[in-house]
Amino acid sequence: MIYLLALVGLVTLAVLLWKAFGPDTQAPPAGRVVGPDDDPEFLWHMNRRNHPRSGEGPDSGPGDRQE
């Protein structure tokens, strides 16, 4: 019986060590992926398209304004 408990403890210890120091199964992402709902430029264009100011068309951009 003591050998069975030792074997269970040894297997548990091996699994915990493997999880802590073993090879990573997931590769980290190469770069930050920005979805369209988080992209500031996309949100700016959507805001301009949905809420145009007077005298500005839906295709006007930030460089199109004349001050």
CSV table of N, CA, C and O in Angstrom, one decimal:
chain,number,residue,atom,x,y,z
A,1,MET,N,0.8,-1.2,0.0
A,1,MET,CA,0.0,0.0,0.0
A,1,MET,C,0.9,1.3,0.0
A,1,MET,O,0.5,2.2,-0.7
A,2,ILE,N,2.0,1.2,0.7
A,2,ILE,CA,2.8,2.4,0.8
A,2,ILE,C,3.5,2.7,-0.6
A,2,ILE,O,3.7,3.8,-0.9
A,3,TYR,N,3.7,1.6,-1.3
A,3,TYR,CA,4.3,1.8,-2.7
A,3,TYR,C,3.3,2.4,-3.6
A,3,TYR,O,3.7,3.2,-4.5
A,4,LEU,N,2.1,2.1,-3.5
A,4,LEU,CA,1.0,2.7,-4.3
A,4,LEU,C,0.9,4.2,-4.0
A,4,LEU,O,0.8,5.1,-4.9
A,5,LEU,N,0.9,4.6,-2.7
A,5,LEU,CA,0.9,6.0,-2.4
A,5,LEU,C,2.1,6.8,-2.8
A,5,LEU,O,2.0,7.9,-3.3
A,6,ALA,N,3.3,6.1,-2.8
A,6,ALA,CA,4.5,6.7,-3.2
A,6,ALA,C,4.5,6.9,-4.8
A,6,ALA,O,4.9,8.0,-5.3
A,7,LEU,N,3.9,6.0,-5.5
A,7,LEU,CA,3.8,6.1,-6.9
A,7,LEU,C,2.8,7.2,-7.3
A,7,LEU,O,3.1,8.0,-8.2
A,8,VAL,N,1.7,7.3,-6.6
A,8,VAL,CA,0.8,8.4,-6.9
A,8,VAL,C,1.4,9.8,-6.6
A,8,VAL,O,1.3,10.7,-7.3
A,9,GLY,N,2.1,9.9,-5.5
A,9,GLY,CA,2.8,11.1,-5.2
A,9,GLY,C,3.9,11.4,-6.2
A,9,GLY,O,4.1,12.6,-6.6
A,10,LEU,N,4.6,10.4,-6.7
A,10,LEU,CA,5.7,10.7,-7.6
A,10,LEU,C,5.1,11.1,-9.0
A,10,LEU,O,5.6,12.1,-9.6
A,11,VAL,N,4.0,10.5,-9.4
A,11,VAL,CA,3.3,10.9,-10.6
A,11,VAL,C,2.8,12.3,-10.5
A,11,VAL,O,2.9,13.1,-11.4
A,12,THR,N,2.2,12.6,-9.4
A,12,THR,CA,1.6,14.0,-9.1
A,12,THR,C,2.8,15.0,-9.2
A,12,THR,O,2.6,16.1,-9.8
A,13,LEU,N,3.9,14.7,-8.6
A,13,LEU,CA,5.0,15.6,-8.6
A,13,LEU,C,5.6,15.8,-10.0
A,13,LEU,O,5.9,16.9,-10.4
A,14,ALA,N,5.6,14.7,-10.7
A,14,ALA,CA,6.1,14.8,-12.1
A,14,ALA,C,5.2,15.6,-13.0
A,14,ALA,O,5.7,16.5,-13.8
A,15,VAL,N,3.9,15.5,-12.8
A,15,VAL,CA,3.0,16.3,-13.6
A,15,VAL,C,3.1,17.8,-13.3
A,15,VAL,O,3.1,18.6,-14.1
A,16,LEU,N,3.2,18.1,-12.0
A,16,LEU,CA,3.3,19.5,-11.5
A,16,LEU,C,4.6,20.1,-12.1
A,16,LEU,O,4.6,21.2,-12.5
A,17,LEU,N,5.7,19.4,-12.0
A,17,LEU,CA,6.9,19.9,-12.5
A,17,LEU,C,6.9,20.1,-14.0
A,17,LEU,O,7.4,21.0,-14.6
A,18,TRP,N,6.2,19.1,-14.7
A,18,TRP,CA,6.1,19.3,-16.2
A,18,TRP,C,5.3,20.5,-16.5
A,18,TRP,O,5.6,21.2,-17.5
A,19,LYS,N,4.2,20.7,-15.8
A,19,LYS,CA,3.4,21.9,-16.1
A,19,LYS,C,4.1,23.2,-15.8
A,19,LYS,O,4.0,24.2,-16.5
A,20,ALA,N,5.0,23.2,-14.7
A,20,ALA,CA,5.7,24.4,-14.3
A,20,ALA,C,6.9,24.7,-15.2
A,20,ALA,O,7.1,25.9,-15.6
A,21,PHE,N,7.6,23.7,-15.6
A,21,PHE,CA,8.9,23.9,-16.3
A,21,PHE,C,8.9,23.3,-17.7
A,21,PHE,O,10.0,23.3,-18.4
A,22,GLY,N,7.9,22.6,-18.1
A,22,GLY,CA,7.9,21.9,-19.4
A,22,GLY,C,7.8,22.9,-20.6
A,22,GLY,O,7.6,24.1,-20.4
A,23,PRO,N,7.8,22.4,-21.8
A,23,PRO,CA,7.7,23.2,-23.0
A,23,PRO,C,6.3,23.9,-23.1
A,23,PRO,O,5.3,23.3,-22.7
A,24,ASP,N,6.3,25.1,-23.6
A,24,ASP,CA,5.0,25.8,-23.8
A,24,ASP,C,4.2,25.2,-24.9
A,24,ASP,O,4.8,24.9,-26.0
A,25,THR,N,3.0,24.9,-24.7
A,25,THR,CA,2.2,24.4,-25.8
A,25,THR,C,1.5,25.5,-26.6
A,25,THR,O,1.1,25.3,-27.8
A,26,GLN,N,1.5,26.7,-26.1
A,26,GLN,CA,0.9,27.8,-26.9
A,26,GLN,C,2.0,28.8,-27.2
A,26,GLN,O,2.7,29.3,-26.3
A,27,ALA,N,2.1,29.2,-28.4
A,27,ALA,CA,3.1,30.2,-28.8
A,27,ALA,C,2.4,31.6,-28.6
A,27,ALA,O,1.3,31.8,-28.8
A,28,PRO,N,3.2,32.5,-28.0
A,28,PRO,CA,2.7,33.9,-27.8
A,28,PRO,C,2.4,34.6,-29.2
A,28,PRO,O,3.1,34.3,-30.2
A,29,PRO,N,1.4,35.4,-29.3
A,29,PRO,CA,1.1,36.1,-30.5
A,29,PRO,C,2.3,36.9,-31.0
A,29,PRO,O,3.0,37.5,-30.2
A,30,ALA,N,2.4,37.0,-32.3
A,30,ALA,CA,3.6,37.7,-32.9
A,30,ALA,C,3.5,39.2,-32.6
A,30,ALA,O,4.5,39.9,-32.3
A,31,GLY,N,2.3,39.8,-32.7
A,31,GLY,CA,2.1,41.2,-32.4
A,31,GLY,C,0.7,41.5,-31.9
A,31,GLY,O,-0.1,40.5,-31.8
A,32,ARG,N,0.5,42.7,-31.6
A,32,ARG,CA,-0.9,43.0,-31.1
A,32,ARG,C,-1.8,43.1,-32.2
A,32,ARG,O,-1.6,43.8,-33.2
A,33,VAL,N,-2.9,42.3,-32.1
A,33,VAL,CA,-3.9,42.3,-33.1
A,33,VAL,C,-5.0,43.3,-32.7
A,33,VAL,O,-5.6,43.1,-31.6
A,34,VAL,N,-5.3,44.2,-33.5
A,34,VAL,CA,-6.4,45.2,-33.2
A,34,VAL,C,-7.6,44.9,-34.0
A,34,VAL,O,-7.5,44.9,-35.3
A,35,GLY,N,-8.7,44.6,-33.4
A,35,GLY,CA,-9.9,44.4,-34.1
A,35,GLY,C,-10.5,45.7,-34.6
A,35,GLY,O,-10.1,46.8,-34.1
A,36,PRO,N,-11.5,45.6,-35.5
A,36,PRO,CA,-12.0,46.9,-36.0
A,36,PRO,C,-12.7,47.7,-35.0
A,36,PRO,O,-12.8,49.0,-35.1
A,37,ASP,N,-13.3,47.1,-33.9
A,37,ASP,CA,-14.0,47.9,-32.9
A,37,ASP,C,-13.0,48.5,-31.9
A,37,ASP,O,-13.4,49.3,-31.1
A,38,ASP,N,-11.7,48.2,-32.0
A,38,ASP,CA,-10.7,48.8,-31.2
A,38,ASP,C,-9.8,49.8,-31.9
A,38,ASP,O,-8.9,50.5,-31.4
A,39,ASP,N,-9.9,49.8,-33.3
A,39,ASP,CA,-9.0,50.6,-34.1
A,39,ASP,C,-9.5,52.0,-34.1
A,39,ASP,O,-10.6,52.3,-34.5
A,40,PRO,N,-8.7,53.0,-33.6
A,40,PRO,CA,-9.1,54.4,-33.5
A,40,PRO,C,-9.5,55.0,-34.9
A,40,PRO,O,-10.4,55.8,-35.0
A,41,GLU,N,-8.7,54.7,-35.9
A,41,GLU,CA,-9.0,55.2,-37.2
A,41,GLU,C,-10.3,54.7,-37.7
A,41,GLU,O,-11.1,55.5,-38.3
A,42,PHE,N,-10.6,53.4,-37.6
A,42,PHE,CA,-11.9,52.8,-38.0
A,42,PHE,C,-13.0,53.5,-37.2
A,42,PHE,O,-14.0,53.8,-37.8
A,43,LEU,N,-12.9,53.7,-35.9
A,43,LEU,CA,-13.9,54.3,-35.1
A,43,LEU,C,-14.1,55.7,-35.6
A,43,LEU,O,-15.3,56.2,-35.6
A,44,TRP,N,-13.1,56.4,-35.9
A,44,TRP,CA,-13.2,57.8,-36.4
A,44,TRP,C,-14.0,57.9,-37.7
A,44,TRP,O,-14.9,58.7,-37.8
A,45,HIS,N,-13.7,57.0,-38.6
A,45,HIS,CA,-14.4,56.9,-39.9
A,45,HIS,C,-15.9,56.6,-39.7
A,45,HIS,O,-16.7,57.1,-40.3
A,46,MET,N,-16.1,55.7,-38.8
A,46,MET,CA,-17.5,55.3,-38.5
A,46,MET,C,-18.3,56.5,-37.9
A,46,MET,O,-19.4,56.7,-38.2
A,47,ASN,N,-17.6,57.2,-37.0
A,47,ASN,CA,-18.3,58.3,-36.4
A,47,ASN,C,-18.6,59.4,-37.4
A,47,ASN,O,-19.6,60.0,-37.4
A,48,ARG,N,-17.6,59.7,-38.3
A,48,ARG,CA,-17.8,60.7,-39.4
A,48,ARG,C,-18.9,60.2,-40.3
A,48,ARG,O,-19.7,61.0,-40.8
A,49,ARG,N,-19.0,58.9,-40.6
A,49,ARG,CA,-20.0,58.5,-41.6
A,49,ARG,C,-21.4,58.5,-40.9
A,49,ARG,O,-22.4,58.9,-41.6
A,50,ASN,N,-21.5,58.2,-39.6
A,50,ASN,CA,-22.8,58.2,-39.0
A,50,ASN,C,-23.3,59.6,-38.5
A,50,ASN,O,-24.4,59.8,-38.4
A,51,HIS,N,-22.3,60.5,-38.2
A,51,HIS,CA,-22.6,61.8,-37.7
A,51,HIS,C,-21.9,62.9,-38.5
A,51,HIS,O,-21.0,63.5,-38.0
A,52,PRO,N,-22.2,63.1,-39.8
A,52,PRO,CA,-21.5,64.1,-40.5
A,52,PRO,C,-21.8,65.5,-40.0
A,52,PRO,O,-23.0,65.8,-39.7
A,53,ARG,N,-20.8,66.4,-40.0
A,53,ARG,CA,-21.1,67.8,-39.6
A,53,ARG,C,-21.6,68.5,-40.8
A,53,ARG,O,-21.4,68.1,-42.0
A,54,SER,N,-22.1,69.7,-40.6
A,54,SER,CA,-22.6,70.5,-41.7
A,54,SER,C,-21.5,70.9,-42.6
A,54,SER,O,-20.5,71.4,-42.2
A,55,GLY,N,-21.7,70.7,-43.9
A,55,GLY,CA,-20.6,71.1,-44.9
A,55,GLY,C,-19.6,70.1,-45.1
A,55,GLY,O,-18.7,70.3,-45.9
A,56,GLU,N,-19.7,69.0,-44.4
A,56,GLU,CA,-18.7,67.9,-44.6
A,56,GLU,C,-19.4,66.7,-45.2
A,56,GLU,O,-20.5,66.3,-44.7
A,57,GLY,N,-18.8,66.1,-46.2
A,57,GLY,CA,-19.4,64.9,-46.8
A,57,GLY,C,-19.0,63.6,-46.0
A,57,GLY,O,-18.2,63.7,-45.1
A,58,PRO,N,-19.5,62.5,-46.3
A,58,PRO,CA,-19.2,61.3,-45.6
A,58,PRO,C,-17.8,60.8,-45.8
A,58,PRO,O,-17.2,60.0,-45.1
A,59,ASP,N,-17.1,61.3,-46.9
A,59,ASP,CA,-15.8,60.8,-47.2
A,59,ASP,C,-14.7,61.7,-46.8
A,59,ASP,O,-13.5,61.6,-47.2
A,60,SER,N,-15.0,62.8,-46.1
A,60,SER,CA,-14.0,63.8,-45.7
A,60,SER,C,-13.2,63.2,-44.5
A,60,SER,O,-13.7,62.5,-43.6
A,61,GLY,N,-11.9,63.4,-44.6
A,61,GLY,CA,-11.0,62.9,-43.6
A,61,GLY,C,-10.4,64.0,-42.7
A,61,GLY,O,-10.7,65.2,-42.9
A,62,PRO,N,-9.5,63.6,-41.8
A,62,PRO,CA,-8.9,64.7,-40.9
A,62,PRO,C,-8.0,65.7,-41.7
A,62,PRO,O,-7.9,66.8,-41.3
A,63,GLY,N,-7.4,65.3,-42.8
A,63,GLY,CA,-6.6,66.2,-43.6
A,63,GLY,C,-7.4,67.0,-44.6
A,63,GLY,O,-6.8,67.9,-45.3
A,64,ASP,N,-8.7,66.8,-44.7
A,64,ASP,CA,-9.5,67.5,-45.7
A,64,ASP,C,-10.0,68.8,-45.2
A,64,ASP,O,-10.5,69.6,-46.0
A,65,ARG,N,-9.9,69.0,-43.9
A,65,ARG,CA,-10.4,70.3,-43.4
A,65,ARG,C,-9.5,71.5,-43.7
A,65,ARG,O,-8.3,71.4,-43.7
A,66,GLN,N,-10.1,72.6,-44.0
A,66,GLN,CA,-9.4,73.8,-44.3
A,66,GLN,C,-9.7,74.8,-43.2
A,66,GLN,O,-10.9,75.1,-43.0
A,67,GLU,N,-8.7,75.2,-42.5
A,67,GLU,CA,-8.9,76.1,-41.4
A,67,GLU,C,-8.3,77.5,-41.6
A,67,GLU,O,-7.4,77.6,-42.4
